[in-house]
Amino acid sequence: FALVFFSRCSVVRTESKLTALRFGQTKNDYIEFESVDISQGTTNFSVCTWLRNRLHGGYPQDYPVMLHYTGYYSYGFKFGSNGEYNEVVGSNFKLKDKFNIPQNQWFHVCWTWSTGDYTTRVYLNGELIGSGVTEQRELRSGGKMTLGNQGDTIYDYHALGGDMFKLDIYSKVLHQSEIKSMSSDFCSFTEKRLTSSRIVRWEDIVMKKRSGNVTEIP
């Protein structure tokens, strides 16, 4: 189904820079930017993206990191592409048994968290698959954000080694209905209706400087 959705997206994707990115399998293949302002999302946030794990060179690794925001000490978050990392403010839980996605198939995943109940919730293809209670503290704004590896310890075994599309961070806990809408169509522009709460935008990410083998894909 991914090819059909890409075909329907092609014109809009080119004009709006909504291209997908392919990350290589080494520690050199990532995107990193400093002093990220997430001040509006330190007490409530959601991270949503499309991912595709690729089958070559033995990937996936055991510990692929899709997104790492270092925050300040343990006041950040880290998410992976195979359920190994669902970490917020230093508290992690694993869902590898739920991330049973075939190789080379696009899937949609969202993480939400709030100081209202200090609970991280994970949604895979629009469905809630797990949750975990975290430490009771807020995120810290102004930290470093890394896509495709772990920001503080760059290693080959943390390499994403797969594809990413439309990663956005929101300053609110998205409702499951909103997440379902995003996951129902590869070209869904639900995120456009949530512009006021998008604090990190995919169209800005794809314009960032890339390290190593990170390329746009059709």
XYZ file of N, CA and C in Angstrom:
654
model
N 0.799 -1.201 0.000
C 0.000 0.000 0.000
C 0.836 1.257 0.000
N 2.100 1.157 0.408
C 2.947 2.355 0.505
C 3.156 3.010 -0.856
N 3.327 2.190 -1.903
C 3.586 2.762 -3.211
C 2.393 3.547 -3.709
N 1.200 3.065 -3.432
C -0.011 3.777 -3.838
C -0.071 5.129 -3.153
N 0.180 5.165 -1.865
C 0.116 6.410 -1.122
C 1.201 7.385 -1.581
N 2.399 6.874 -1.873
C 3.453 7.753 -2.346
C 3.048 8.393 -3.669
N 2.418 7.607 -4.543
C 2.002 8.149 -5.824
C 1.012 9.292 -5.639
N 0.081 9.130 -4.728
C -0.915 10.152 -4.480
C -0.305 11.376 -3.810
N 0.842 11.205 -3.130
C 1.483 12.297 -2.403
C 2.475 13.080 -3.236
N 2.889 12.546 -4.381
C 4.101 13.025 -5.029
C 4.129 14.525 -5.288
N 3.059 15.095 -5.848
C 3.070 16.512 -6.199
C 3.144 17.378 -4.956
N 2.284 17.074 -3.988
C 2.268 17.862 -2.755
C 3.577 17.705 -2.013
N 4.119 16.494 -2.020
C 5.364 16.251 -1.301
C 6.486 17.125 -1.860
N 6.583 17.240 -3.186
C 7.640 18.032 -3.805
C 7.481 19.508 -3.480
N 6.262 20.014 -3.551
C 6.031 21.434 -3.339
C 6.187 21.817 -1.874
N 5.866 20.928 -0.969
C 5.881 21.261 0.456
C 7.073 20.661 1.191
N 7.995 20.051 0.457
C 9.162 19.415 1.054
C 8.770 18.254 1.975
N 7.620 17.631 1.702
C 7.199 16.492 2.509
C 7.760 15.212 1.908
N 9.063 15.161 1.841
C 9.738 13.995 1.305
C 10.096 13.037 2.426
N 10.226 11.767 2.091
C 10.695 10.784 3.072
C 12.216 10.751 3.061
N 12.804 10.329 4.178
C 14.253 10.247 4.302
C 14.672 8.812 4.600
N 15.780 8.405 4.003
C 16.358 7.087 4.255
C 17.671 7.261 5.027
N 17.765 6.595 6.174
C 18.940 6.669 7.030
C 19.797 5.423 6.836
N 21.110 5.627 6.729
C 22.031 4.514 6.582
C 22.181 3.713 7.861
N 23.063 2.721 7.831
C 23.175 1.760 8.929
C 24.415 1.963 9.807
N 25.090 3.100 9.664
C 26.272 3.322 10.475
C 26.052 4.473 11.444
N 26.977 4.626 12.361
C 26.880 5.678 13.365
C 27.022 7.078 12.772
N 27.416 7.157 11.511
C 27.609 8.461 10.859
C 26.356 8.981 10.179
N 25.273 8.187 10.169
C 24.092 8.508 9.369
C 22.957 9.011 10.252
N 22.873 10.327 10.400
C 21.865 10.908 11.292
C 21.665 12.381 10.977
N 20.652 12.970 11.596
C 20.412 14.416 11.559
C 20.434 14.903 12.995
N 21.134 16.003 13.226
C 21.268 16.506 14.596
C 21.170 18.024 14.592
N 20.411 18.578 15.550
C 20.368 20.021 15.688
C 20.300 20.399 17.159
N 20.956 21.515 17.469
C 21.148 21.963 18.843
C 20.040 22.914 19.292
N 19.943 23.078 20.614
C 19.081 24.096 21.247
C 17.670 24.087 20.679
N 17.026 22.933 20.730
C 15.674 22.786 20.194
C 14.674 23.349 21.195
N 13.821 24.239 20.719
C 12.827 24.878 21.575
C 11.565 24.018 21.645
N 11.410 23.300 22.762
C 10.168 22.551 22.991
C 9.475 23.085 24.244
N 9.696 24.366 24.524
C 9.174 24.968 25.752
C 7.665 24.840 25.880
N 6.960 24.778 24.745
C 5.507 24.632 24.794
C 5.071 23.190 25.057
N 6.031 22.255 25.004
C 5.666 20.851 25.160
C 6.329 20.167 26.335
N 6.756 20.927 27.337
C 7.482 20.314 28.453
C 6.569 19.575 29.422
N 5.265 19.851 29.376
C 4.327 19.161 30.267
C 3.344 18.269 29.509
N 3.193 18.487 28.211
C 2.319 17.669 27.372
C 2.933 17.608 25.976
N 3.087 16.421 25.421
C 3.585 16.355 24.054
C 3.188 15.042 23.398
N 3.261 15.064 22.063
C 3.071 13.859 21.252
C 4.113 13.873 20.149
N 4.626 12.707 19.816
C 5.545 12.523 18.689
C 4.920 11.488 17.769
N 4.752 11.845 16.486
C 4.158 10.914 15.532
C 4.993 10.878 14.260
N 5.085 9.704 13.658
C 5.854 9.563 12.425
C 5.475 8.276 11.698
N 5.854 8.229 10.414
C 5.828 6.989 9.640
C 7.239 6.435 9.586
N 7.384 5.116 9.722
C 8.686 4.453 9.677
C 8.621 3.214 8.791
N 9.784 2.842 8.289
C 9.882 1.585 7.532
C 11.231 0.953 7.828
N 11.212 -0.231 8.415
C 12.440 -0.981 8.691
C 12.858 -1.727 7.433
N 14.138 -1.617 7.101
C 14.623 -2.190 5.848
C 15.383 -3.497 6.073
N 15.304 -4.370 5.065
C 15.925 -5.693 5.164
C 17.179 -5.743 4.308
N 18.319 -5.407 4.929
C 19.609 -5.628 4.287
C 20.692 -5.430 5.331
N 21.774 -6.142 5.171
C 22.900 -5.999 6.093
C 22.585 -6.403 7.520
N 21.600 -7.275 7.709
C 21.288 -7.744 9.050
C 20.393 -6.835 9.860
N 19.933 -5.716 9.277
C 19.042 -4.820 10.005
C 17.663 -5.477 10.127
N 16.874 -5.279 11.170
C 17.139 -4.264 12.178
C 18.120 -4.703 13.268
N 18.841 -3.754 13.791
C 19.705 -4.000 14.928
C 18.833 -4.197 16.168
N 19.461 -4.569 17.272
C 18.694 -4.757 18.498
C 18.256 -3.440 19.124
N 19.002 -2.346 18.857
C 18.743 -1.101 19.567
C 18.669 0.121 18.642
N 17.868 0.076 17.584
C 17.787 1.239 16.694
C 17.060 2.401 17.367
N 17.640 3.595 17.265
C 17.023 4.794 17.845
C 16.501 5.663 16.714
N 15.210 5.946 16.759
C 14.577 6.774 15.746
C 14.728 8.250 16.070
N 14.540 8.611 17.346
C 14.581 10.004 17.785
C 15.097 10.067 19.211
N 16.049 10.975 19.443
C 16.576 11.159 20.788
C 16.677 12.654 21.075
N 15.975 13.100 22.108
C 16.084 14.477 22.568
C 16.728 14.434 23.939
N 17.935 15.005 24.046
C 18.699 14.830 25.277
C 18.201 15.687 26.422
N 17.530 16.800 26.117
C 17.031 17.632 27.209
C 18.162 18.032 28.132
N 17.973 17.786 29.400
C 18.978 18.117 30.410
C 19.084 16.930 31.335
N 20.213 16.234 31.311
C 20.374 14.967 32.020
C 19.268 14.013 31.574
N 18.371 13.604 32.447
C 17.314 12.652 32.071
C 15.972 13.339 31.846
N 16.014 14.599 31.393
C 14.780 15.337 31.184
C 14.428 15.420 29.702
N 14.639 14.334 28.982
C 14.344 14.287 27.560
C 13.526 13.067 27.207
N 13.675 12.584 25.957
C 12.962 11.385 25.529
C 13.759 10.673 24.444
N 13.489 9.372 24.308
C 14.165 8.538 23.311
C 13.199 7.470 22.826
N 13.024 7.418 21.490
C 12.094 6.463 20.898
C 12.789 5.666 19.802
N 12.450 4.384 19.700
C 13.046 3.514 18.700
C 12.036 3.036 17.675
N 12.538 2.261 16.717
C 11.681 1.786 15.625
C 11.261 0.336 15.784
N 11.669 -0.312 16.890
C 11.294 -1.726 17.055
C 10.743 -2.027 18.451
N 10.351 -0.964 19.189
C 9.754 -1.168 20.506
C 10.732 -1.237 21.654
N 12.030 -1.161 21.378
C 13.048 -1.239 22.428
C 13.055 0.015 23.305
N 12.836 1.172 22.680
C 12.897 2.425 23.428
C 11.568 3.178 23.359
N 10.965 3.374 24.525
C 9.774 4.200 24.705
C 10.020 5.037 25.960
N 11.085 5.797 25.922
C 11.638 6.429 27.124
C 11.307 7.918 27.209
N 10.774 8.331 28.353
C 10.513 9.737 28.635
C 11.024 10.044 30.039
N 11.722 11.171 30.182
C 12.347 11.614 31.435
C 13.042 10.469 32.181
N 13.768 9.657 31.430
C 14.582 8.609 32.030
C 13.876 7.308 32.334
N 12.577 7.221 32.083
C 11.804 6.002 32.363
C 11.466 5.297 31.051
N 11.911 4.064 30.920
C 11.700 3.318 29.682
C 10.912 2.041 29.931
N 10.159 1.620 28.934
C 9.545 0.286 28.939
C 9.599 -0.243 27.520
N 9.585 -1.570 27.373
C 9.796 -2.191 26.074
C 8.512 -2.806 25.521
N 8.389 -2.706 24.196
C 7.222 -3.265 23.511
C 7.644 -4.020 22.246
N 8.802 -4.665 22.306
C 9.321 -5.330 21.116
C 8.386 -6.422 20.608
N 7.659 -7.053 21.510
C 6.737 -8.108 21.087
C 5.528 -7.552 20.343
N 5.271 -6.234 20.492
C 4.127 -5.620 19.806
C 4.525 -5.009 18.454
N 5.816 -4.745 18.271
C 6.291 -4.151 17.027
C 6.632 -5.253 16.020
N 5.657 -6.069 15.717
C 5.873 -7.194 14.794
C 5.488 -6.784 13.377
N 6.183 -5.757 12.871
C 5.913 -5.227 11.540
C 6.833 -5.896 10.523
N 6.297 -6.375 9.392
C 7.159 -6.981 8.365
C 8.191 -5.985 7.840
N 9.321 -6.495 7.411
C 10.343 -5.649 6.808
C 9.791 -4.949 5.571
N 10.309 -3.746 5.312
C 9.974 -2.980 4.107
C 8.504 -2.595 4.012
N 7.835 -2.508 5.137
C 6.444 -2.067 5.155
C 6.316 -0.823 6.031
N 5.704 0.218 5.491
C 5.503 1.439 6.267
C 4.539 1.185 7.416
N 4.811 1.790 8.563
C 3.874 1.747 9.688
C 3.890 3.093 10.393
N 2.818 3.374 11.094
C 2.658 4.668 11.772
C 2.736 4.452 13.277
N 3.470 5.327 13.960
C 3.616 5.193 15.412
C 3.567 6.569 16.061
N 2.913 6.636 17.221
C 2.833 7.862 18.017
C 3.149 7.548 19.476
N 3.833 8.493 20.119
C 4.061 8.448 21.551
C 3.443 9.696 22.165
N 2.697 9.562 23.254
C 2.147 10.723 23.945
C 2.538 10.662 25.416
N 2.616 11.840 26.029
C 3.006 11.908 27.447
C 2.496 13.205 28.044
N 2.153 13.164 29.332
C 1.648 14.353 30.018
C 1.986 14.273 31.499
N 2.208 15.453 32.103
C 2.401 15.500 33.551
C 1.072 15.324 34.283
N -0.025 15.257 33.531
C -1.320 15.016 34.162
C -1.360 13.676 34.868
N -0.755 12.663 34.241
C -0.688 11.339 34.876
C 0.703 10.707 34.746
N 1.659 11.461 34.186
C 3.031 10.970 34.018
C 3.051 9.581 33.381
N 2.308 9.471 32.283
C 2.213 8.190 31.593
C 2.540 8.348 30.110
N 3.432 7.501 29.621
C 3.736 7.434 28.196
C 2.822 6.399 27.557
N 2.178 6.781 26.451
C 1.324 5.851 25.711
C 1.851 5.711 24.287
N 1.801 4.493 23.779
C 2.342 4.203 22.449
C 1.222 3.665 21.565
N 1.097 4.269 20.385
C 0.062 3.880 19.417
C 0.734 3.390 18.146
N 0.397 2.198 17.730
C 0.935 1.614 16.511
C -0.199 1.446 15.505
N -0.060 2.110 14.351
C -1.110 2.098 13.325
C -2.471 2.453 13.908
N -2.467 3.461 14.785
C -3.705 4.006 15.332
C -4.244 3.320 16.560
N -3.626 2.219 16.981
C -4.117 1.463 18.123
C -3.162 1.576 19.303
N -3.716 1.747 20.502
C -2.899 1.789 21.709
C -2.335 0.392 21.982
N -1.005 0.282 22.050
C -0.388 -1.033 22.258
C 0.325 -1.149 23.601
N 0.458 -0.045 24.332
C 1.120 -0.137 25.620
C 1.291 1.216 26.271
N 1.556 1.204 27.587
C 1.769 2.438 28.327
C 2.675 2.153 29.512
N 3.302 3.222 30.013
C 4.190 3.083 31.156
C 4.253 4.373 31.947
N 4.282 4.260 33.255
C 4.367 5.422 34.141
C 5.824 5.859 34.246
N 6.059 7.174 34.224
C 7.410 7.719 34.257
C 7.688 8.399 35.596
N 8.920 8.878 35.729
C 9.268 9.734 36.854
C 8.411 11.001 36.795
N 8.175 11.611 37.942
C 7.332 12.805 37.990
C 8.183 14.066 37.865
N 8.509 14.404 36.625
C 9.247 15.618 36.338
C 8.930 16.069 34.923
N 9.233 17.331 34.641
C 8.953 17.904 33.337
C 10.156 17.744 32.413
N 9.870 17.839 31.099
C 10.946 17.904 30.129
C 11.669 19.240 30.265
N 12.886 19.304 29.747
C 13.655 20.553 29.706
C 13.836 20.967 28.258
N 13.526 22.219 27.968
C 13.677 22.739 26.617
C 15.118 23.158 26.363
N 15.466 23.323 25.072
C 16.783 23.813 24.693
C 17.836 22.757 24.504
N 17.449 21.484 24.505
C 18.415 20.398 24.359
C 18.738 20.080 22.912
N 19.514 19.036 22.716
C 19.924 18.578 21.389
C 18.994 17.472 20.919
N 18.614 17.517 19.630
C 17.745 16.504 19.053
C 18.477 15.763 17.952
N 18.422 14.439 17.993
C 19.082 13.595 16.999
C 18.065 12.639 16.395
N 18.030 12.559 15.077
C 17.195 11.607 14.361
C 18.102 10.574 13.708
N 17.824 9.301 13.941
C 18.574 8.234 13.303
C 19.651 7.600 14.149
N 19.852 8.106 15.377
C 20.812 7.502 16.289
C 20.595 8.104 17.678
N 21.353 7.629 18.636
C 21.270 8.136 20.001
C 22.248 9.291 20.163
N 21.745 10.440 20.589
C 22.532 11.662 20.548
C 23.770 11.686 21.415
N 23.702 11.116 22.622
C 24.839 11.244 23.527
C 25.885 10.156 23.343
N 25.506 9.018 22.766
C 26.449 7.929 22.495
C 26.149 7.364 21.111
N 26.809 7.897 20.098
C 26.583 7.483 18.712
C 27.298 6.153 18.444
N 26.516 5.101 18.152
C 27.086 3.787 17.855
C 26.374 3.189 16.647
N 27.041 2.257 15.969
C 26.416 1.579 14.838
C 25.149 0.848 15.263
N 25.168 0.239 16.445
C 24.000 -0.555 16.844
C 22.804 0.297 17.256
N 22.977 1.620 17.301
C 21.841 2.522 17.509
C 21.323 3.113 16.198
N 21.985 2.802 15.082
C 21.599 3.381 13.794
C 20.183 2.965 13.418
N 19.401 3.920 12.934
C 18.032 3.616 12.515
C 18.027 2.655 11.338
N 18.833 2.933 10.326
C 18.947 2.023 9.195
C 17.658 1.795 8.445
N 16.738 2.757 8.491
C 15.455 2.600 7.822
C 14.963 3.929 7.285
N 13.672 3.993 6.965
C 13.080 5.175 6.354
C 12.145 5.880 7.334
N 12.033 7.190 7.160
C 11.206 8.020 8.035
C 10.428 9.036 7.199
N 9.193 9.306 7.604
C 8.355 10.260 6.873
C 7.432 10.972 7.854
N 7.356 12.280 7.711
C 6.417 13.119 8.469
C 6.522 12.944 9.981
N 7.714 13.147 10.520
C 7.855 13.188 11.972
C 7.511 14.586 12.456
N 6.550 14.673 13.348
C 6.139 15.944 13.942
C 6.030 15.788 15.449
N 6.332 16.870 16.167
C 6.174 16.901 17.619
C 5.134 17.959 17.958
N 4.192 17.592 18.817
C 3.062 18.449 19.173
C 3.112 18.816 20.651
N 2.616 20.009 20.966
C 2.606 20.480 22.348
C 1.300 20.123 23.034
N 0.795 18.941 22.749
C -0.447 18.461 23.345
C -0.471 16.943 23.263
N -1.299 16.343 24.080
C -1.547 14.910 23.987
C -2.635 14.704 22.947
N -2.282 14.106 21.836
C -3.251 13.879 20.778
C -4.297 12.852 21.207
N -5.529 13.085 20.779
C -6.585 12.103 21.020
C -6.376 10.902 20.092
N -6.851 9.762 20.524
C -6.697 8.575 19.681
C -7.387 8.757 18.336
N -8.478 9.514 18.295
C -9.170 9.753 17.025
C -8.272 10.530 16.065
N -7.490 11.486 16.584
C -6.561 12.240 15.747
C -5.446 11.342 15.242
N -4.962 10.474 16.119
C -3.892 9.549 15.738
C -4.400 8.553 14.699
N -5.615 8.069 14.881
C -6.201 7.143 13.904
C -6.317 7.795 12.534
N -6.699 9.077 12.529
C -6.826 9.803 11.269
C -5.476 9.889 10.557
N -4.426 10.177 11.298
C -3.085 10.226 10.712
C -2.678 8.877 10.137
N -2.948 7.821 10.879
C -2.467 6.494 10.497
C -3.309 5.835 9.409
N -4.471 6.405 9.113
C -5.383 5.772 8.162
C -4.978 6.005 6.717
N -4.129 6.990 6.471
C -3.736 7.323 5.113
C -2.323 7.880 5.138
N -1.445 7.290 4.351
C -0.050 7.736 4.281
C 0.036 9.221 3.935
N -0.932 9.715 3.169
C -0.929 11.117 2.734
C -1.879 11.967 3.555
N -2.361 11.471 4.660
C -3.250 12.249 5.514
C -2.566 13.531 5.964
N -3.281 14.633 5.907
C -2.713 15.901 6.347
C -3.392 16.382 7.627
N -3.712 15.418 8.492
C -4.261 15.757 9.790
C -3.352 16.718 10.524
N -2.022 16.531 10.378
C -1.077 17.401 11.080
C -1.233 18.858 10.664
N -1.703 19.117 9.444
C -1.914 20.500 9.011
C -3.021 21.165 9.815
N -3.992 20.371 10.248
C -5.077 20.920 11.061
C -4.647 21.119 12.509
N -3.456 20.659 12.838
C -2.928 20.791 14.195
C -1.723 21.725 14.216
N -1.677 22.637 13.231
C -0.506 23.497 13.071
C -0.175 24.284 14.327
N -1.192 24.749 15.025
C -0.942 25.581 16.198
C -0.213 24.830 17.307
N -0.282 23.513 17.302
C 0.373 22.729 18.350
C 1.631 22.017 17.864
N 1.984 22.169 16.589
C 3.206 21.529 16.080
C 4.416 22.381 16.460
N 5.284 21.842 17.294
C 6.450 22.607 17.750
C 7.739 22.162 17.050
N 7.751 20.972 16.467
C 8.828 20.529 15.581
C 8.153 19.955 14.352
N 8.495 20.477 13.170
C 7.775 20.140 11.950
C 8.668 19.393 10.965
N 8.084 18.408 10.305
C 8.833 17.605 9.344
C 9.389 18.446 8.201
N 8.612 19.403 7.709
C 9.095 20.213 6.594
C 10.317 21.046 6.964
N 10.514 21.284 8.269
C 11.732 21.965 8.718
C 12.870 20.958 8.913
N 12.535 19.773 9.392
C 13.551 18.741 9.626
C 14.279 18.381 8.335
N 13.531 18.217 7.233
C 14.164 17.778 5.986
C 15.103 18.834 5.407
N 15.020 20.057 5.918
C 15.916 21.117 5.461
C 17.186 21.207 6.308
N 17.256 20.436 7.388
C 18.413 20.476 8.276
C 19.629 19.797 7.621
N 20.799 20.171 8.083
C 22.028 19.547 7.608
C 22.053 18.079 8.030
N 22.503 17.219 7.108
C 22.523 15.779 7.368
C 23.954 15.275 7.473
N 24.134 14.277 8.313
C 25.446 13.663 8.461
C 25.438 12.291 7.808
N 26.514 11.997 7.048
C 26.653 10.667 6.474
C 25.629 10.375 5.400
N 25.095 9.151 5.422
C 24.199 8.666 4.387
C 22.748 8.827 4.819
N 22.213 10.024 4.631
C 20.800 10.308 4.858
C 20.290 10.962 3.586
N 19.405 10.272 2.878
C 19.002 10.730 1.535
C 17.492 10.787 1.395
N 17.034 11.648 0.474
C 15.617 11.703 0.137
C 15.291 10.534 -0.775
N 14.102 9.980 -0.582
C 13.689 8.844 -1.406
C 12.362 9.169 -2.088
N 12.123 8.623 -3.262
C 10.884 8.898 -4.021
C 9.703 8.157 -3.425
